[in-house]
mmCIF file with all atom_site columns, C-alpha atoms in Angstrom:
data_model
loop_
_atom_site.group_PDB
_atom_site.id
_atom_site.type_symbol
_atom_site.label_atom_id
_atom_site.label_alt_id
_atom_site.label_comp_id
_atom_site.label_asym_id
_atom_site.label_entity_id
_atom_site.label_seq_id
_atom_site.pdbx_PDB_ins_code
_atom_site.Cartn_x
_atom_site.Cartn_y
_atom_site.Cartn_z
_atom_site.occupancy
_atom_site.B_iso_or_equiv
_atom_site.pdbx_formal_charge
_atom_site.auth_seq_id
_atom_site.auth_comp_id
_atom_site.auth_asym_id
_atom_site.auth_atom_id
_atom_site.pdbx_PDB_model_num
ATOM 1   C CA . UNK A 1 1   ? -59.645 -91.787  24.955  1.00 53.00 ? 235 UNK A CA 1
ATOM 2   C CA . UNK A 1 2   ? -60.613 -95.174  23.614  1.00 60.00 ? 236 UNK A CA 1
ATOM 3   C CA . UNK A 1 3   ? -59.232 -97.481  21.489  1.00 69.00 ? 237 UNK A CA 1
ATOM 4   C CA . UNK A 1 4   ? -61.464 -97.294  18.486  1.00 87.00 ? 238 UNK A CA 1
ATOM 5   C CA . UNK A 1 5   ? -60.860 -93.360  18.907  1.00 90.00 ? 239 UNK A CA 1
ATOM 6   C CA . UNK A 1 6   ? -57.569 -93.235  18.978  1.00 89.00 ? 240 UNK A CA 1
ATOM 7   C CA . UNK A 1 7   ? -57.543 -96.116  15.893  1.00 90.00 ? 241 UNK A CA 1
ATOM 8   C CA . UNK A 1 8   ? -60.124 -93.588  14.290  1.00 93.00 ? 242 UNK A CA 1
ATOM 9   C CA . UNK A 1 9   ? -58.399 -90.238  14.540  1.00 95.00 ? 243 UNK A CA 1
ATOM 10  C CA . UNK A 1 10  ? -54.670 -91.930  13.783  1.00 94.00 ? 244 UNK A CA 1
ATOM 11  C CA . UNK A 1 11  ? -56.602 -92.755  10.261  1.00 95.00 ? 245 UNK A CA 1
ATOM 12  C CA . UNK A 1 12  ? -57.727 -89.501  9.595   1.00 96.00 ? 246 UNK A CA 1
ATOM 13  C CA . UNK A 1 13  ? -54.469 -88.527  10.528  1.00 96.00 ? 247 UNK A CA 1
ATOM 14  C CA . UNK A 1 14  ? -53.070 -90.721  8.000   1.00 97.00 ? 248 UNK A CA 1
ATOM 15  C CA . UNK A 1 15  ? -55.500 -89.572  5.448   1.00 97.00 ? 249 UNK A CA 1
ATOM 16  C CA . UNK A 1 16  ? -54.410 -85.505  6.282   1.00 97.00 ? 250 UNK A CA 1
ATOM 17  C CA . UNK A 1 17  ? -50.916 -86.534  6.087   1.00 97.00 ? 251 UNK A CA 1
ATOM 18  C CA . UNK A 1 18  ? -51.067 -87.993  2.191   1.00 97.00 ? 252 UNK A CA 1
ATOM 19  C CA . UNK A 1 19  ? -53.095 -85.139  1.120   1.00 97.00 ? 253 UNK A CA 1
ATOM 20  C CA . UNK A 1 20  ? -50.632 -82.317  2.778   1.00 96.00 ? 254 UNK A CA 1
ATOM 21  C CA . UNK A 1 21  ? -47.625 -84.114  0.882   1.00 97.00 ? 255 UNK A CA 1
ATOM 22  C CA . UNK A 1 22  ? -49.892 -84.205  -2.213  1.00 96.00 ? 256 UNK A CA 1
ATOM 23  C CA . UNK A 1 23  ? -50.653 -80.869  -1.973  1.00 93.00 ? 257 UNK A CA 1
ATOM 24  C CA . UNK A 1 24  ? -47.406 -79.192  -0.682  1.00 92.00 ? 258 UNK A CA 1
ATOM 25  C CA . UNK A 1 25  ? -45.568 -80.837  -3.950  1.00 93.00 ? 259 UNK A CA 1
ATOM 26  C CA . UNK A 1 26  ? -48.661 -79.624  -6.110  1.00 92.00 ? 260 UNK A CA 1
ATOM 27  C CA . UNK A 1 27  ? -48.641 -76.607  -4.776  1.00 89.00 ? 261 UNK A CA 1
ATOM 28  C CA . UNK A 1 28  ? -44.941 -75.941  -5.581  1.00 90.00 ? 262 UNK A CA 1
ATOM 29  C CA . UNK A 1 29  ? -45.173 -76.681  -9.125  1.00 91.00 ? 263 UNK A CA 1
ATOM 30  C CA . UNK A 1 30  ? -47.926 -74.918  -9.897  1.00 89.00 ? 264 UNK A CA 1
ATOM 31  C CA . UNK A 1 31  ? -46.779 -71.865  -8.566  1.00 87.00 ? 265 UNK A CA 1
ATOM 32  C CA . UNK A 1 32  ? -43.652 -71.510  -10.898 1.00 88.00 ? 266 UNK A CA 1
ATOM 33  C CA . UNK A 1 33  ? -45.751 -72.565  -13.835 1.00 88.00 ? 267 UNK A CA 1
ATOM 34  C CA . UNK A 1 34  ? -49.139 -70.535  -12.723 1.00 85.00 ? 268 UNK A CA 1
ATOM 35  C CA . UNK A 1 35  ? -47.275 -67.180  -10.671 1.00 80.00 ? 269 UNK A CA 1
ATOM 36  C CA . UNK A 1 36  ? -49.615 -64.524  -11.651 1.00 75.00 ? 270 UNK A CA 1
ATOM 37  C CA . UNK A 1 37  ? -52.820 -66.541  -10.968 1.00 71.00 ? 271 UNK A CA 1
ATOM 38  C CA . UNK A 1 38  ? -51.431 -68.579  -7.305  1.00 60.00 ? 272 UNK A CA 1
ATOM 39  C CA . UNK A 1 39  ? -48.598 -65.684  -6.131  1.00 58.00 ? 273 UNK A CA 1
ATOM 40  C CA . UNK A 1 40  ? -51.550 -63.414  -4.680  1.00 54.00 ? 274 UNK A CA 1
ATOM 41  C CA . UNK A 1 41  ? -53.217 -66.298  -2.831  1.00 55.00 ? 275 UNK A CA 1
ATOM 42  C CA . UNK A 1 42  ? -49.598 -67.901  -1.496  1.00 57.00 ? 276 UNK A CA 1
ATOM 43  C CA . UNK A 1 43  ? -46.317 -66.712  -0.823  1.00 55.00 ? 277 UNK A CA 1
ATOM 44  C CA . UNK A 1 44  ? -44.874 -70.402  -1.887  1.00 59.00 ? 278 UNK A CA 1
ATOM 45  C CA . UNK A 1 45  ? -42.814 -72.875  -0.382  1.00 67.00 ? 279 UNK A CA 1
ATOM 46  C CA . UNK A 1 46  ? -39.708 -72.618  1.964   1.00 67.00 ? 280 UNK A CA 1
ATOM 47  C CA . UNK A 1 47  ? -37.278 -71.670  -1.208  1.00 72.00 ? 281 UNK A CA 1
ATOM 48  C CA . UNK A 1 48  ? -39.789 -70.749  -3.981  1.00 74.00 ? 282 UNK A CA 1
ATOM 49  C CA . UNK A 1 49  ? -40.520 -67.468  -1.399  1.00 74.00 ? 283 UNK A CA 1
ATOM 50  C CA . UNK A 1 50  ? -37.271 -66.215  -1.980  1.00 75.00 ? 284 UNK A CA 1
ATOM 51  C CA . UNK A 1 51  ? -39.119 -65.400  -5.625  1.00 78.00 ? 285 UNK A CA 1
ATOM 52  C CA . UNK A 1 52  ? -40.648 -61.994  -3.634  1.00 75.00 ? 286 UNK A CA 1
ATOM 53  C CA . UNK A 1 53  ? -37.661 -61.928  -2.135  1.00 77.00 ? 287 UNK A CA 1
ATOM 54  C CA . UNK A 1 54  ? -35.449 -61.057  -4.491  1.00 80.00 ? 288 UNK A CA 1
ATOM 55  C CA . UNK A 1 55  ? -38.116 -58.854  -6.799  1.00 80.00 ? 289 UNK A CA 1
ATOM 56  C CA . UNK A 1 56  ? -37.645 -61.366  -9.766  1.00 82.00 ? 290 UNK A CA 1
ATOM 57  C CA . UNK A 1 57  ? -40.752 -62.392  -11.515 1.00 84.00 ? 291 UNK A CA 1
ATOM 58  C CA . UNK A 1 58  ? -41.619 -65.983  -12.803 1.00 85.00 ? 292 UNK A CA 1
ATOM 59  C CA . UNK A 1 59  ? -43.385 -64.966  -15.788 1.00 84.00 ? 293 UNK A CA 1
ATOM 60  C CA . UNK A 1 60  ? -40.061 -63.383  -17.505 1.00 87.00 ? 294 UNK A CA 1
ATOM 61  C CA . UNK A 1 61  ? -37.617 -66.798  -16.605 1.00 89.00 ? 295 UNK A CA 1
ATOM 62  C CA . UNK A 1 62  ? -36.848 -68.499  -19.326 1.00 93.00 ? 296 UNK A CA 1
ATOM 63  C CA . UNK A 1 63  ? -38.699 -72.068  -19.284 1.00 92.00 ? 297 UNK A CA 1
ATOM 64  C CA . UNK A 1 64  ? -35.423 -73.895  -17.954 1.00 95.00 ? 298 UNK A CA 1
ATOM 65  C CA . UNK A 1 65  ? -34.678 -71.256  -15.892 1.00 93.00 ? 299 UNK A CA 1
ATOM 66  C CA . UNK A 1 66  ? -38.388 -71.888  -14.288 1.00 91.00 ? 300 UNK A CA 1
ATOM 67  C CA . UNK A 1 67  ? -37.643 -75.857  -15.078 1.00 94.00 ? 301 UNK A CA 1
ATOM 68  C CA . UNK A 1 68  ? -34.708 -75.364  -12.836 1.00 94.00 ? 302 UNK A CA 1
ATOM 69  C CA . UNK A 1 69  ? -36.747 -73.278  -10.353 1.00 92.00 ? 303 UNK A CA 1
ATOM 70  C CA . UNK A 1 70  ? -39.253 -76.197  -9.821  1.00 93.00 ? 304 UNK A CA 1
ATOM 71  C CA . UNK A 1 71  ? -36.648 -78.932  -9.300  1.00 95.00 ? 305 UNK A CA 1
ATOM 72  C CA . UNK A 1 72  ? -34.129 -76.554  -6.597  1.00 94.00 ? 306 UNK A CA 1
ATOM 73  C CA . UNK A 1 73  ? -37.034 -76.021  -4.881  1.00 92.00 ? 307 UNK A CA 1
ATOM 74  C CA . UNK A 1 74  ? -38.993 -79.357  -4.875  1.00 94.00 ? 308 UNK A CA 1
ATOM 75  C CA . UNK A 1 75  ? -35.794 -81.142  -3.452  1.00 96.00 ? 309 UNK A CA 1
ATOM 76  C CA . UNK A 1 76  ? -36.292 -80.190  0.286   1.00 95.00 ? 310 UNK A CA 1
ATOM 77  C CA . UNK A 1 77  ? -40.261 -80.577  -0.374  1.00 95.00 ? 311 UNK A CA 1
ATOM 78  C CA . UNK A 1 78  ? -39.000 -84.343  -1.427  1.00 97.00 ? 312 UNK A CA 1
ATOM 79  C CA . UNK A 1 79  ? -37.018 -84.702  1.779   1.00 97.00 ? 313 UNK A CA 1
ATOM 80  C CA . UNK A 1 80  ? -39.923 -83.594  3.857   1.00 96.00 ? 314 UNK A CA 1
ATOM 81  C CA . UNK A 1 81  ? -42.436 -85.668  2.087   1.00 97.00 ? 315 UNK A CA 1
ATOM 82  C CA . UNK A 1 82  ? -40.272 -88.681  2.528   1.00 97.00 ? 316 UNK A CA 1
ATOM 83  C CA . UNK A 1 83  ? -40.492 -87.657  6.523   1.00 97.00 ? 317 UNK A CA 1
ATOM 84  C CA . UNK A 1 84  ? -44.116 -87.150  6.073   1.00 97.00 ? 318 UNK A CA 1
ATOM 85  C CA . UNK A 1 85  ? -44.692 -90.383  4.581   1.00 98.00 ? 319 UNK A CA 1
ATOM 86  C CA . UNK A 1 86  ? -42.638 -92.195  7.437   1.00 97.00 ? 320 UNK A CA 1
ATOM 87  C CA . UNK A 1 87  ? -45.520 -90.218  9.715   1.00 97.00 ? 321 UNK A CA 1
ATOM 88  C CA . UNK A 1 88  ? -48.319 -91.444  7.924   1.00 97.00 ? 322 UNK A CA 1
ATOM 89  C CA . UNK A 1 89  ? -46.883 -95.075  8.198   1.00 96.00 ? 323 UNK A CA 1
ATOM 90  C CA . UNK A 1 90  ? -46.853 -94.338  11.710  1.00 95.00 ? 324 UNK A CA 1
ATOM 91  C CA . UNK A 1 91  ? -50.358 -93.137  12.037  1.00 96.00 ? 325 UNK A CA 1
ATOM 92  C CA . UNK A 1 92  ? -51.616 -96.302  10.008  1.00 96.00 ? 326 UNK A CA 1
ATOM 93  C CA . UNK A 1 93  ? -49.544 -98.595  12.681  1.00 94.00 ? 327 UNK A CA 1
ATOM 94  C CA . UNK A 1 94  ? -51.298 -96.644  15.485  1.00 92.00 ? 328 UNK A CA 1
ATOM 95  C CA . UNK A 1 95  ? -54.774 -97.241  13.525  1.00 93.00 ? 329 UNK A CA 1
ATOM 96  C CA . UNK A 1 96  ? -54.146 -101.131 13.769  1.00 92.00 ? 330 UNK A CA 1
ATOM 97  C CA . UNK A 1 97  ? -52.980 -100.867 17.563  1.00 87.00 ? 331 UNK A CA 1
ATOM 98  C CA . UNK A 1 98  ? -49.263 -100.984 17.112  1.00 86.00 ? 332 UNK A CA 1
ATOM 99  C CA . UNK A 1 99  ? -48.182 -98.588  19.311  1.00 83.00 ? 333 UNK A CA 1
ATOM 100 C CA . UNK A 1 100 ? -45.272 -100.506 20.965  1.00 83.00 ? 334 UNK A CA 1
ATOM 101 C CA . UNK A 1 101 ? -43.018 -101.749 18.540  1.00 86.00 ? 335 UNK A CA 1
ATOM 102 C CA . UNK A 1 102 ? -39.497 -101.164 16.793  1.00 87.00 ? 336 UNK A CA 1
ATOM 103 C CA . UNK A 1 103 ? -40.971 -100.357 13.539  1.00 91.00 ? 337 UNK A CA 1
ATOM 104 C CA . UNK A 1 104 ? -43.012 -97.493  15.103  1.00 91.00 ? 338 UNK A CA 1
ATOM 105 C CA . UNK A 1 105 ? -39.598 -96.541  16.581  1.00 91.00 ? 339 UNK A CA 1
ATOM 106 C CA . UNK A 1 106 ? -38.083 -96.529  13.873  1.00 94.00 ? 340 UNK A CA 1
ATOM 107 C CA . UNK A 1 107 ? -41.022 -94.618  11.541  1.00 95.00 ? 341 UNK A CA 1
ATOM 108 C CA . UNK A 1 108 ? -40.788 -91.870  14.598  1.00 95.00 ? 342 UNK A CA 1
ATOM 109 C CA . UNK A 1 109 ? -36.632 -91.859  14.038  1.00 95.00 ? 343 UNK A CA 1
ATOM 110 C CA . UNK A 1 110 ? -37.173 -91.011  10.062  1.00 96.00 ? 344 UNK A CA 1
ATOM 111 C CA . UNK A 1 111 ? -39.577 -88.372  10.846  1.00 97.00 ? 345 UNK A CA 1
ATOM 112 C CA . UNK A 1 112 ? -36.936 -86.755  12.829  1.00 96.00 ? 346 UNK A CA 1
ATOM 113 C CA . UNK A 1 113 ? -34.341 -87.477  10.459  1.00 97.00 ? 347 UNK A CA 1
ATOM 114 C CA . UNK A 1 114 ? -35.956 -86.127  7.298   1.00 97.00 ? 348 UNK A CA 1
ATOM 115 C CA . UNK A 1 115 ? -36.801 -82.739  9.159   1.00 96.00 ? 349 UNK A CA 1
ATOM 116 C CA . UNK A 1 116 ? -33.200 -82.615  10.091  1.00 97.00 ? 350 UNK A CA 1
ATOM 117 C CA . UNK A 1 117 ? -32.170 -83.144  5.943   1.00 97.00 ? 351 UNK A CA 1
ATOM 118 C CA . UNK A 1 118 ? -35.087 -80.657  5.225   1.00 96.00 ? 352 UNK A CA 1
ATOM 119 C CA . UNK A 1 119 ? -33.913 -77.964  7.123   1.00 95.00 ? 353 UNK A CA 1
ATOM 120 C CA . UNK A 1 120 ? -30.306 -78.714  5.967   1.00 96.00 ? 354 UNK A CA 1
ATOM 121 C CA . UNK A 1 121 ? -31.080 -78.993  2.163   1.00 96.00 ? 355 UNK A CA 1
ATOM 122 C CA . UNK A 1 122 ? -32.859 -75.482  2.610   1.00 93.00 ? 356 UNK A CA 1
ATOM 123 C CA . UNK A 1 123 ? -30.089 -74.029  3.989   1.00 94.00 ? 357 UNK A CA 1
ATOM 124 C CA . UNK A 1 124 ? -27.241 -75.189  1.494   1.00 95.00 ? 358 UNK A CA 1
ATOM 125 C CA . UNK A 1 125 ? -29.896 -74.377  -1.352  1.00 94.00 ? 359 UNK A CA 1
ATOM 126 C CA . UNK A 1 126 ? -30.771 -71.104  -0.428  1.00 92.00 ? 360 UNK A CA 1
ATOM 127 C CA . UNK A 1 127 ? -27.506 -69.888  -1.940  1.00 94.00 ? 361 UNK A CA 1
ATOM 128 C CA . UNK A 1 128 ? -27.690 -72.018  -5.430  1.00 94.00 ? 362 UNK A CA 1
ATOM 129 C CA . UNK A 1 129 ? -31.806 -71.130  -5.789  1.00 92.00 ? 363 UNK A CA 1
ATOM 130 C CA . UNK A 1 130 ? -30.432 -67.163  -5.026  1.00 91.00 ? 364 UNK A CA 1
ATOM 131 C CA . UNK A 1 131 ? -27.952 -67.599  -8.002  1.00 92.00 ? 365 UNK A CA 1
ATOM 132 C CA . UNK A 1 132 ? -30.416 -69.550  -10.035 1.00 93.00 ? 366 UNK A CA 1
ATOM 133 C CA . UNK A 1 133 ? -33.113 -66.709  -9.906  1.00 90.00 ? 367 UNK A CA 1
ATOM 134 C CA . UNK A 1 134 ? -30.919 -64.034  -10.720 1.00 90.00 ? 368 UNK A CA 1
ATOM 135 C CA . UNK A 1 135 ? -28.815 -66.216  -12.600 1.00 88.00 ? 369 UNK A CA 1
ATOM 136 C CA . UNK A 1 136 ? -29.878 -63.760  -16.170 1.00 89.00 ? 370 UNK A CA 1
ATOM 137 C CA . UNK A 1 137 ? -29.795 -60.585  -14.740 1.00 88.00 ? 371 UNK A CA 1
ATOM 138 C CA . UNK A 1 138 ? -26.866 -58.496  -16.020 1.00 87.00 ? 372 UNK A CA 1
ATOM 139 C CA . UNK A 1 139 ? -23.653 -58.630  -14.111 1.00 87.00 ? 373 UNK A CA 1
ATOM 140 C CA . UNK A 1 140 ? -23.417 -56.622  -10.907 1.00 86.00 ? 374 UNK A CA 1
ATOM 141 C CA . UNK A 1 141 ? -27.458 -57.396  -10.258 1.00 84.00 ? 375 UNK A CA 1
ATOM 142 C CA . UNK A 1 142 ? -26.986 -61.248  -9.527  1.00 82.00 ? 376 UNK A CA 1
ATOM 143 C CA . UNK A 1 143 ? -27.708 -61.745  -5.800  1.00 84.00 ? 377 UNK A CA 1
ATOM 144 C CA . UNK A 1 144 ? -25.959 -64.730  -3.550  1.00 88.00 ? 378 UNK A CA 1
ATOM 145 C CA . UNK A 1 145 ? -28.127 -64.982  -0.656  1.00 86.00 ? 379 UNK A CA 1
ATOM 146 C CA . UNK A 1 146 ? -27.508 -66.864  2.771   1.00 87.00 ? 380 UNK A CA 1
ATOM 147 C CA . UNK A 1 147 ? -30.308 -67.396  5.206   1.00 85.00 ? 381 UNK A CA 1
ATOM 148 C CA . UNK A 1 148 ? -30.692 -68.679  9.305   1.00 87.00 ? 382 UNK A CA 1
ATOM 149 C CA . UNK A 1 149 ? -34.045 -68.033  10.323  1.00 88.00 ? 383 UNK A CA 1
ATOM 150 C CA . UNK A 1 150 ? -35.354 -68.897  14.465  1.00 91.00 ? 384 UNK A CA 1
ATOM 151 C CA . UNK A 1 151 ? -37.268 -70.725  12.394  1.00 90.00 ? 385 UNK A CA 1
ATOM 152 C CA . UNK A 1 152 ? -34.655 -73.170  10.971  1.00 92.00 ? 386 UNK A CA 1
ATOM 153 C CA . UNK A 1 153 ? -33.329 -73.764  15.353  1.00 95.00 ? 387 UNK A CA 1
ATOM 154 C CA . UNK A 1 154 ? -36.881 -74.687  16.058  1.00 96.00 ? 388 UNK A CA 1
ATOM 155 C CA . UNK A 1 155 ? -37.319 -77.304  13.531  1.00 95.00 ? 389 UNK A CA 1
ATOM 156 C CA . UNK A 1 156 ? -33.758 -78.500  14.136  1.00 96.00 ? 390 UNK A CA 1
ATOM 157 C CA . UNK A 1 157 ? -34.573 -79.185  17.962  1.00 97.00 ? 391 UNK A CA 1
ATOM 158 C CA . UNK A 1 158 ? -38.031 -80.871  17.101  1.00 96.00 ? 392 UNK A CA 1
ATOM 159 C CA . UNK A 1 159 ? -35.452 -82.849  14.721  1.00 96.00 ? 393 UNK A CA 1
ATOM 160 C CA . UNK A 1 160 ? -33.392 -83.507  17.573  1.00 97.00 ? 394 UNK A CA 1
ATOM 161 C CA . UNK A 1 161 ? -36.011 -84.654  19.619  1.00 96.00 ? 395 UNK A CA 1
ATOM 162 C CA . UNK A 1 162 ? -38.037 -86.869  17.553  1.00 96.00 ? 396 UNK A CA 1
ATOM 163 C CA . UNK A 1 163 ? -35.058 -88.930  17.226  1.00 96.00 ? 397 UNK A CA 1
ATOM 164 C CA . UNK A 1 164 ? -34.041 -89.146  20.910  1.00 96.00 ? 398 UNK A CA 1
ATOM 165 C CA . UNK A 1 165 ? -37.938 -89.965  21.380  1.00 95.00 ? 399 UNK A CA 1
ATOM 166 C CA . UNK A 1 166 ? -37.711 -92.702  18.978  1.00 94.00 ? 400 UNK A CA 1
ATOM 167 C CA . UNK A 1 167 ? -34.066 -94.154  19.853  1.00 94.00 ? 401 UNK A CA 1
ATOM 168 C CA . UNK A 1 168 ? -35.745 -94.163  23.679  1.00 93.00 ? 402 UNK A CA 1
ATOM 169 C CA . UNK A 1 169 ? -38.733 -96.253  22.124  1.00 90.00 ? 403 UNK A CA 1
ATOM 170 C CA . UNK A 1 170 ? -36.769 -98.553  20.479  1.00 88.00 ? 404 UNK A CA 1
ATOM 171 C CA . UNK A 1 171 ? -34.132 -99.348  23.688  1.00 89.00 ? 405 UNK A CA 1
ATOM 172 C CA . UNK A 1 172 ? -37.754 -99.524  25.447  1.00 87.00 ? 406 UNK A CA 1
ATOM 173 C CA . UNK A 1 173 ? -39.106 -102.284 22.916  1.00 83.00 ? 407 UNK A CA 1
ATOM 174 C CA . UNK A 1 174 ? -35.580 -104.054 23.114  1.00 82.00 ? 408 UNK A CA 1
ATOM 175 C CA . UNK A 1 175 ? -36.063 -104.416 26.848  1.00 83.00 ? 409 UNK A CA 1
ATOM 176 C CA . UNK A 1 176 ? -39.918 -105.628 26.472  1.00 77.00 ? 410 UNK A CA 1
ATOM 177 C CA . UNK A 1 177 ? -38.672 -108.110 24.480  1.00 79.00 ? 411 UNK A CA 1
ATOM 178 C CA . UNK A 1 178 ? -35.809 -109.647 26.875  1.00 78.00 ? 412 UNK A CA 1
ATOM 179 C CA . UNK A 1 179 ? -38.560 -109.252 29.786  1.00 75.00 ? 413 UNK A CA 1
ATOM 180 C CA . UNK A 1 180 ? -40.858 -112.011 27.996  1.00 75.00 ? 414 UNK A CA 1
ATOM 181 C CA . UNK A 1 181 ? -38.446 -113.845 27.299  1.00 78.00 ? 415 UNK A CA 1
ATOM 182 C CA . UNK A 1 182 ? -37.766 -114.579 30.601  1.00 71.00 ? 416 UNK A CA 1
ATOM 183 C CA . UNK A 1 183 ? -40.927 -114.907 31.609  1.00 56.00 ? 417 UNK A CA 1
#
């Protein structure tokens, strides 16, 4: 693959990147304020799922219970975004030829890092955003539920590994730079 390729598809990388973090975040809010017209076309978001889940409907929350709704589940969207973001950074760098450098080491380490957060923050928030839906249902119909998916081990591994990647990358750059030096 050339150069200009590779500069070419890490831009439209870039560009894909912005517009899924756009659109993920988007997409959450709107389906908590627009249920009945998005829930047929998507099953929402990571928490906002748990929605079908747990049979409760959107349309009959109370407007802080929804307000509520949108914020539990927007934090681990947040924490992924920021992770996204530190991949588009990365695909710009590779756009201008930077592919050997501590800063793409360390873009490549917050990647890894903010999937590790994200699939923490889901699992900790599962429980609250279970209590939160069912929060006004009468006593004895409020659900607490806990959730470990294959899912959650998969991401937590491509966690692990993006950051081992990157750590490598970095102790590589660190020894580029004490070669010239001596040269």
């Amino acid at each position: 693959m050339t150069t200009d390729l590779l500069a070419n598809r890490s831009r439209v990388l870039a560009t894909a990147t912005l517009v899924l973090v756009v659109s993920m975040l988007l997409a959450n809010i709107a389906y908590w304020i627009f249920p009945d017209a998005l829930g047929s076309f998507m099953g929402g978001f990571n928490l906002t799922a748990m929605i079908g889940q747990l049979n409760a409907n959107i349309s009959l929350m109370p407007w802080w219970q929804a307000a509520g709704g949108i914020v539990l589940s927007s934090i681990p969207l947040l924490i992924l975004a920021k992770g996204l973001l530190a991949l588009r950074s990365l695909f710009l760098a590779y756009s201008k030829g930077e592919y050997f450098s501590s800063e793409s080491a360390d873009l490549l380490g917050k990647v890894g890092k903010s999937v590790l957060l994200w699939v923490l923050a889901s699992l900790v928030l599962t429980p609250v955003m279970s209590v939160w839906i069912t929060f006004t249902r009468p006593a004895g119909e409020r659900l607490l539920s806990i959730n470990f998916e294959p899912s959650h081990i998969v991401a937590l591994f491509l966690s692990a590994s993006l950051m081992i990647i990157a750590r490598s990358l970095s102790n590589a750059c660190s020894l580029a730079r004490e070669n010239e030096q001596f040269v």
